[in-house]
Coordinates of C-alpha atoms in Angstrom, one line a residue:
M1 CA 0.1 0.1 -0.1
L2 CA 2.9 2.3 0.8
A3 CA 4.3 1.8 -2.7
T4 CA 1.1 2.5 -4.5
T5 CA 0.5 5.5 -2.4
A6 CA 3.9 6.9 -3.0
T7 CA 3.6 6.3 -6.7
Q8 CA 0.3 8.1 -6.8
A9 CA 1.7 10.9 -4.8
F10 CA 4.6 11.6 -7.0
A11 CA 2.7 11.2 -10.4
S12 CA 0.2 13.8 -8.8
M13 CA 2.8 16.2 -7.7
S14 CA 4.2 16.0 -11.2
T15 CA 0.8 16.9 -12.8
M16 CA 0.1 19.7 -10.3
S17 CA 3.6 21.3 -10.3
P18 CA 2.9 23.7 -13.2
S19 CA -0.2 25.0 -11.3
T20 CA 1.8 25.9 -8.3
V21 CA 4.2 28.3 -10.3
A22 CA 1.5 29.5 -12.7
P23 CA 2.0 33.2 -12.2
A24 CA 5.9 33.0 -12.4
L25 CA 5.6 30.5 -15.5
G26 CA 3.0 33.0 -17.2
A27 CA 5.5 36.0 -16.6
S28 CA 8.5 34.3 -17.7
L29 CA 6.8 33.5 -21.1
D30 CA 4.8 36.6 -21.1
L31 CA 1.7 34.7 -21.4
P32 CA -1.7 34.7 -19.4
T33 CA -1.7 32.6 -16.2
S34 CA -5.0 31.0 -17.5
L35 CA -2.5 29.2 -19.9
I36 CA -2.2 26.8 -17.0
G37 CA -5.8 25.4 -18.0
Y38 CA -4.5 24.3 -21.5
L39 CA -1.8 22.7 -20.0
V40 CA -3.8 20.5 -17.6
T41 CA -6.1 19.5 -20.7
M42 CA -2.9 18.2 -22.5
I43 CA -1.9 16.2 -19.3
Y44 CA -5.3 14.4 -19.1
A45 CA -5.3 14.0 -22.9
G46 CA -2.2 12.0 -22.2
A47 CA -3.9 10.1 -19.4
I48 CA -6.9 9.0 -21.3
A49 CA -4.7 7.6 -24.0
T50 CA -3.0 5.4 -21.4
S51 CA -6.0 4.4 -19.5
L52 CA -7.4 2.8 -22.6
I53 CA -4.5 0.4 -22.4
G54 CA -3.8 0.5 -18.8
G55 CA -5.4 -2.9 -17.9
A56 CA -3.7 -4.6 -20.8
V57 CA -0.4 -3.0 -19.8
V58 CA -0.6 -4.2 -16.3
R59 CA -1.5 -7.8 -17.2
R60 CA 1.6 -7.9 -19.6
L61 CA 4.4 -6.2 -17.8
G62 CA 3.0 -6.5 -14.3
A63 CA 1.5 -3.7 -12.0
C64 CA 4.9 -2.9 -10.4
R65 CA 6.6 -2.3 -13.9
A66 CA 3.7 -0.4 -15.0
S67 CA 4.1 1.8 -12.1
Q68 CA 7.9 2.3 -12.8
L69 CA 6.9 3.2 -16.4
A70 CA 4.6 5.6 -15.1
L71 CA 7.1 7.3 -12.8
A72 CA 9.5 7.5 -15.8
L73 CA 7.2 9.1 -18.0
C74 CA 6.2 11.7 -15.3
A75 CA 9.9 12.6 -14.9
T76 CA 10.4 13.2 -18.6
G77 CA 7.3 15.2 -18.8
I78 CA 8.3 17.6 -16.0
L79 CA 11.8 18.1 -17.3
L80 CA 10.3 19.0 -20.7
V81 CA 8.0 21.6 -19.0
A82 CA 11.0 23.0 -17.0
G83 CA 12.6 23.7 -20.4
G84 CA 10.5 26.7 -20.4
W85 CA 9.8 26.5 -24.4
L86 CA 6.2 26.8 -25.3
P87 CA 6.1 23.6 -27.8
A88 CA 7.9 21.7 -25.0
L89 CA 5.5 22.6 -22.2
A90 CA 2.6 21.2 -24.3
L91 CA 4.5 17.9 -25.1
G92 CA 5.9 17.8 -21.4
A93 CA 2.2 18.0 -20.1
F94 CA 1.1 15.3 -22.5
V95 CA 3.9 13.0 -21.5
M96 CA 3.4 13.6 -17.8
G97 CA -0.4 12.5 -18.6
L98 CA 0.9 9.3 -20.3
G99 CA 2.5 8.2 -17.0
Y100 CA -0.4 9.5 -14.8
G101 CA -3.0 7.5 -16.7
F102 CA -1.0 3.9 -15.8
T103 CA -1.1 4.7 -12.0
N104 CA -4.5 3.7 -11.1
P105 CA -4.9 0.6 -13.2
A106 CA -1.8 -0.7 -11.8
A107 CA -2.5 0.3 -8.1
S108 CA -6.0 -1.3 -8.2
H109 CA -4.5 -4.6 -9.5
L110 CA -2.1 -4.7 -6.6
L111 CA -4.5 -3.9 -4.0
S112 CA -7.0 -6.3 -5.3
R113 CA -4.7 -9.0 -5.1
F114 CA -2.9 -8.1 -1.8
A115 CA -5.6 -6.2 0.2
T116 CA -9.0 -7.7 0.3
G117 CA -11.7 -7.8 3.2
P118 CA -14.5 -5.7 4.6
R119 CA -12.4 -2.7 4.6
I120 CA -11.8 -2.1 0.9
N121 CA -13.3 1.3 0.9
L122 CA -10.8 2.4 3.4
I123 CA -7.8 0.6 1.9
F124 CA -8.5 2.1 -1.6
S125 CA -9.3 5.6 0.3
I126 CA -5.6 5.2 1.8
K127 CA -4.0 4.6 -1.5
Q128 CA -5.8 7.6 -3.1
T129 CA -4.4 9.9 -0.5
G130 CA -1.4 9.9 -2.6
V131 CA -3.2 12.3 -4.8
P132 CA -3.4 15.1 -2.2
W133 CA -0.2 14.0 -0.6
G134 CA 1.3 15.2 -4.0
G135 CA -0.6 18.3 -4.1
M136 CA 0.4 19.2 -0.6
L137 CA 4.2 18.4 -1.3
A138 CA 3.8 20.6 -4.5
G139 CA 2.0 23.4 -2.7
L140 CA 4.6 23.4 0.1
L141 CA 8.0 22.8 -1.8
I142 CA 7.7 24.1 -5.2
P143 CA 6.7 27.7 -4.8
S144 CA 9.6 28.2 -2.1
A145 CA 12.0 26.4 -4.3
A146 CA 10.9 28.6 -7.1
L147 CA 11.7 31.8 -5.3
A148 CA 15.1 30.4 -4.4
V149 CA 16.1 28.8 -7.8
G150 CA 13.4 29.9 -10.3
W151 CA 10.3 28.1 -11.3
Q152 CA 12.0 25.7 -13.8
G153 CA 14.6 24.5 -10.9
G154 CA 11.7 24.2 -8.6
I155 CA 9.5 21.8 -10.6
S156 CA 12.6 19.8 -11.6
L157 CA 12.6 18.6 -8.0
V158 CA 9.6 16.3 -8.8
A159 CA 11.6 14.3 -11.7
V160 CA 14.2 13.6 -8.9
F161 CA 11.6 12.1 -6.6
C162 CA 9.9 10.1 -9.3
L163 CA 13.2 8.6 -10.5
T164 CA 14.3 7.8 -6.8
L165 CA 11.1 5.9 -6.3
L166 CA 11.2 4.2 -9.5
L167 CA 14.5 2.6 -8.4
L168 CA 13.4 1.7 -5.3
L169 CA 10.1 -0.2 -6.6
Q170 CA 12.7 -2.4 -8.4
I171 CA 13.2 -4.2 -5.0
S172 CA 9.7 -5.7 -5.0
R173 CA 9.2 -6.2 -8.7
Q174 CA 9.7 -9.9 -9.1
H175 CA 7.2 -10.7 -6.3
W176 CA 4.6 -8.2 -7.3
D177 CA 4.8 -9.1 -11.0
N178 CA 4.7 -13.0 -10.6
D179 CA 1.0 -12.7 -12.1
R180 CA 2.0 -11.1 -15.4
D181 CA 1.4 -12.7 -18.7
P182 CA 3.8 -11.7 -21.5
G183 CA 1.5 -12.9 -24.2
V184 CA -1.3 -10.2 -23.5
R185 CA -1.8 -8.1 -26.4
L186 CA -1.7 -4.4 -25.8
F187 CA -3.8 -2.8 -28.8
T188 CA -6.3 -5.4 -29.8
S189 CA -9.2 -3.3 -29.0
P190 CA -8.3 0.0 -27.2
L191 CA -12.0 0.7 -26.8
A192 CA -12.8 -2.5 -25.0
A193 CA -12.3 -1.0 -21.5
I194 CA -14.8 1.7 -22.3
A195 CA -17.1 -0.8 -23.6
L196 CA -16.8 -2.8 -20.5
V197 CA -17.9 0.0 -18.3
W198 CA -20.7 1.4 -20.7
R199 CA -22.4 -2.2 -20.7
S200 CA -22.9 -2.0 -17.0
K201 CA -25.4 0.6 -15.9
G202 CA -23.9 0.8 -12.4
L203 CA -20.5 1.4 -13.9
R204 CA -21.5 3.8 -16.3
L205 CA -23.3 6.0 -13.9
I206 CA -20.6 6.0 -11.3
S207 CA -18.1 6.8 -13.8
L208 CA -20.2 9.9 -15.1
A209 CA -20.4 11.3 -11.6
A210 CA -16.7 10.8 -11.3
M211 CA -16.4 12.8 -14.5
T212 CA -18.1 15.5 -12.9
L213 CA -16.2 15.5 -9.7
S214 CA -12.8 15.4 -11.6
F215 CA -13.9 18.5 -13.5
S216 CA -14.4 20.2 -9.9
Q217 CA -11.2 18.9 -8.6
L218 CA -9.1 20.0 -11.4
C219 CA -10.7 23.4 -11.8
F220 CA -10.1 23.7 -8.0
T221 CA -6.4 22.8 -7.7
T222 CA -5.4 24.3 -11.2
F223 CA -6.8 27.7 -10.5
L224 CA -6.5 28.1 -6.5
V225 CA -3.2 29.8 -6.5
T226 CA -3.9 32.1 -9.2
L227 CA -7.3 32.9 -7.6
L228 CA -5.7 33.7 -4.4
V229 CA -2.9 35.8 -5.9
E230 CA -4.7 37.7 -8.4
E231 CA -8.1 38.3 -6.8
L232 CA -7.6 37.9 -3.1
S233 CA -4.2 39.6 -2.9
Y234 CA -2.2 36.6 -1.4
T235 CA 1.5 36.2 -2.3
L236 CA 2.7 33.1 -4.2
V237 CA 3.9 31.2 -0.9
A238 CA 0.9 32.2 1.1
A239 CA -1.3 30.9 -1.9
G240 CA 0.7 27.8 -2.1
L241 CA 0.1 27.3 1.7
V242 CA -3.7 27.4 1.3
L243 CA -3.3 24.8 -1.6
S244 CA -1.3 22.5 0.6
L245 CA -3.5 22.6 3.6
S246 CA -6.6 22.0 1.2
Q247 CA -4.8 18.8 0.3
V248 CA -3.9 17.9 4.0
V249 CA -7.6 18.3 4.8
S250 CA -8.4 16.1 1.6
V251 CA -6.1 13.4 3.1
A252 CA -8.0 13.2 6.3
A253 CA -11.4 13.4 4.4
R254 CA -10.5 10.6 2.1
L255 CA -9.9 8.3 5.1
V256 CA -13.2 9.5 6.8
W257 CA -15.2 9.1 3.6
G258 CA -13.8 5.5 3.2
W259 CA -14.2 4.7 6.8
M260 CA -17.9 5.9 6.5
A261 CA -18.5 3.8 3.3
D262 CA -17.5 0.8 5.0
R263 CA -19.3 1.5 8.2
L264 CA -22.4 1.9 6.3
G265 CA -21.8 -0.6 3.5
D266 CA -23.0 1.9 0.9
S267 CA -20.3 4.0 -1.0
L268 CA -22.8 6.0 -3.2
K269 CA -24.4 7.3 0.1
V270 CA -21.1 8.9 1.0
L271 CA -20.7 10.1 -2.6
K272 CA -24.1 11.9 -2.6
L273 CA -23.2 13.4 0.8
L274 CA -19.8 14.9 -0.2
I275 CA -21.3 16.2 -3.5
L276 CA -23.9 18.1 -1.5
I277 CA -21.2 19.7 0.7
L278 CA -19.0 20.6 -2.4
I279 CA -22.1 22.3 -4.1
L280 CA -22.8 24.4 -1.0
S281 CA -19.2 25.5 -0.6
A282 CA -18.5 26.1 -4.3
A283 CA -21.2 28.5 -4.4
T284 CA -19.8 30.6 -1.7
V285 CA -16.6 31.3 -3.6
P286 CA -17.9 34.0 -5.9
M287 CA -18.8 36.0 -2.6
L288 CA -15.2 36.0 -1.4
A289 CA -13.5 39.3 -1.2
P290 CA -9.9 40.5 0.1
D291 CA -11.7 41.8 3.3
W292 CA -13.1 38.6 4.1
P293 CA -11.7 37.1 7.5
T294 CA -8.9 34.7 6.9
A295 CA -10.5 31.8 8.7
A296 CA -13.6 32.2 6.7
I297 CA -11.5 32.1 3.4
Y298 CA -9.7 29.0 4.8
L299 CA -13.1 27.3 5.8
V300 CA -14.4 27.5 2.3
F301 CA -11.5 26.2 0.4
M302 CA -11.0 23.4 3.1
L303 CA -14.4 22.2 2.7
I304 CA -13.9 22.2 -1.0
G305 CA -10.6 20.3 -0.7
A306 CA -12.4 17.6 1.5
T307 CA -14.8 17.2 -1.2
A308 CA -13.7 17.9 -4.7
V309 CA -10.4 16.3 -3.8
G310 CA -11.7 13.8 -1.5
W311 CA -13.9 11.5 -3.3
N312 CA -11.6 9.4 -5.3
G313 CA -10.9 6.5 -2.8
V314 CA -14.6 5.5 -2.3
Y315 CA -15.1 5.8 -6.2
M316 CA -12.3 3.6 -7.1
A317 CA -13.5 0.9 -4.3
A318 CA -17.0 1.2 -6.0
V319 CA -15.4 0.4 -9.5
A320 CA -13.4 -2.4 -8.2
R321 CA -16.5 -3.9 -6.5
L322 CA -18.9 -3.7 -9.5
A323 CA -16.1 -4.8 -11.9
P324 CA -16.5 -8.5 -13.6
A325 CA -13.9 -11.2 -12.2
G326 CA -10.4 -10.6 -13.5
Q327 CA -11.4 -7.4 -15.1
I328 CA -10.6 -4.8 -12.4
G329 CA -7.8 -3.2 -14.2
A330 CA -9.8 -2.9 -17.3
A331 CA -12.9 -1.5 -15.6
T332 CA -10.6 1.0 -13.6
G333 CA -9.0 2.2 -17.1
G334 CA -12.4 2.3 -18.8
S335 CA -13.9 4.1 -16.0
L336 CA -10.9 6.6 -15.8
V337 CA -11.3 7.5 -19.6
L338 CA -14.8 8.8 -18.7
T339 CA -13.4 10.3 -15.6
F340 CA -10.5 12.1 -17.3
A341 CA -13.0 13.2 -19.9
G342 CA -14.3 15.6 -17.1
V343 CA -10.7 17.2 -17.0
L344 CA -9.8 17.1 -20.4
G345 CA -12.1 20.3 -21.3
G346 CA -12.7 21.2 -17.6
P347 CA -9.8 23.6 -16.9
A348 CA -9.7 24.9 -20.3
A349 CA -13.6 25.6 -20.1
F350 CA -12.8 27.2 -16.6
A351 CA -10.2 29.3 -18.2
A352 CA -12.2 30.5 -21.1
S353 CA -15.1 31.2 -18.7
T354 CA -13.4 33.8 -16.7
G355 CA -13.7 36.3 -19.7
L356 CA -17.4 35.9 -19.3
T357 CA -17.9 35.6 -15.6
G358 CA -15.3 38.5 -14.7
G359 CA -12.8 36.5 -12.8
Y360 CA -11.8 32.9 -11.4
A361 CA -14.0 33.2 -8.1
A362 CA -17.0 34.0 -10.3
S363 CA -16.4 31.1 -12.5
Y364 CA -16.9 28.5 -9.6
I365 CA -20.6 28.5 -11.0
L366 CA -19.4 25.7 -13.2
I367 CA -18.3 23.7 -10.4
V368 CA -21.7 24.1 -8.6
L369 CA -23.4 23.1 -12.0
A370 CA -21.1 20.0 -12.3
G371 CA -21.9 18.9 -8.8
L372 CA -25.7 19.0 -9.5
A373 CA -25.1 16.8 -12.6
G374 CA -22.8 14.4 -10.7
L375 CA -25.6 14.3 -8.0
A376 CA -28.1 13.3 -10.4
C377 CA -25.9 10.3 -11.6
I378 CA -25.4 8.9 -8.1
V379 CA -29.2 9.0 -7.4
M380 CA -29.8 7.2 -10.6
A381 CA -27.1 4.8 -9.7
Q382 CA -28.5 4.1 -6.4
K383 CA -32.1 3.3 -7.8
H384 CA -30.6 1.1 -10.6
L385 CA -28.4 -1.0 -8.0
R386 CA -31.2 -1.3 -5.7
A387 CA -33.6 -2.5 -8.3
G388 CA -30.8 -5.1 -9.2
A389 CA -30.7 -6.1 -5.8
A390 CA -34.4 -6.6 -5.5
A391 CA -34.7 -8.7 -8.7

């Protein structure tokens, strides 16, 4: 579990690194900070590409080797971004996404083999804390490092972390990958994973709900630093601290949501609750102003962190539970293709909407609308699964 969590953390740290230095990155290239939304789109375009074959790669190479491949791609991508050349920024973002797309199918495969029992929601939630841990590390370390050595040097630290973990994973590779099948073909049917999910109404609705949540998560984490700096008069380091604290809160929230789902025996009830909290807290953001009490501003963003960044573990466990036997990696990959689709256009749409709404805070109306759509999907999934259980 430690290895899967660390892999998730460093992959997440790489994808979030450009957002933590967005003002400095934009200034160095004489480009608007909203550019970061388009970089995030490139990241998740890459993630979608590898999610399509993630299950097959895990079965052929082994989950550990797939994790090592993910870390190598993330390190390569971050170094390309650090080059500071506009075409390299786009390419680097895409390469990081290729790496990120392998992490969840590999982790789900490993956890489903070695971690079973009644606390599966909590186990998956612990693994998924890697995402906010990565965000916390990015928010704490990279802005400070950027002030000392420049934004390019700051984000290059992430490549060092990724490559170090890649080497450490080799210690366990033989044991963890003893179920690999070198005869598995990678590109026989790249859409098979999506078809697997789409045929199951329960998986389909949960995946569509996750699409709206991933939209909210990436809009929040991508533009939080920029919103605080440009609209609420925070310094870059102070804004990075808020981002880090929101990630810390989301770590605790993931554990709480996972524990609640195991206790209730119903992950969808928990997803419905956290979406409701997300809608209410996001609706408050357009009202924020520099003269608001600091504690109130922190509270709003901590609640969003707990929900918009705290849902993933319960979702991943639900997908693993509903997946056909022997198809957890493929079902995870197919579900993530739909999930990442919410991210693919999300930050770009959020960035574009700022011109219409008048700012980043006002554009949180998009997160409210996404939350309402996700809530509808969860309600329909509950009705479908109850009907299936009664049949």
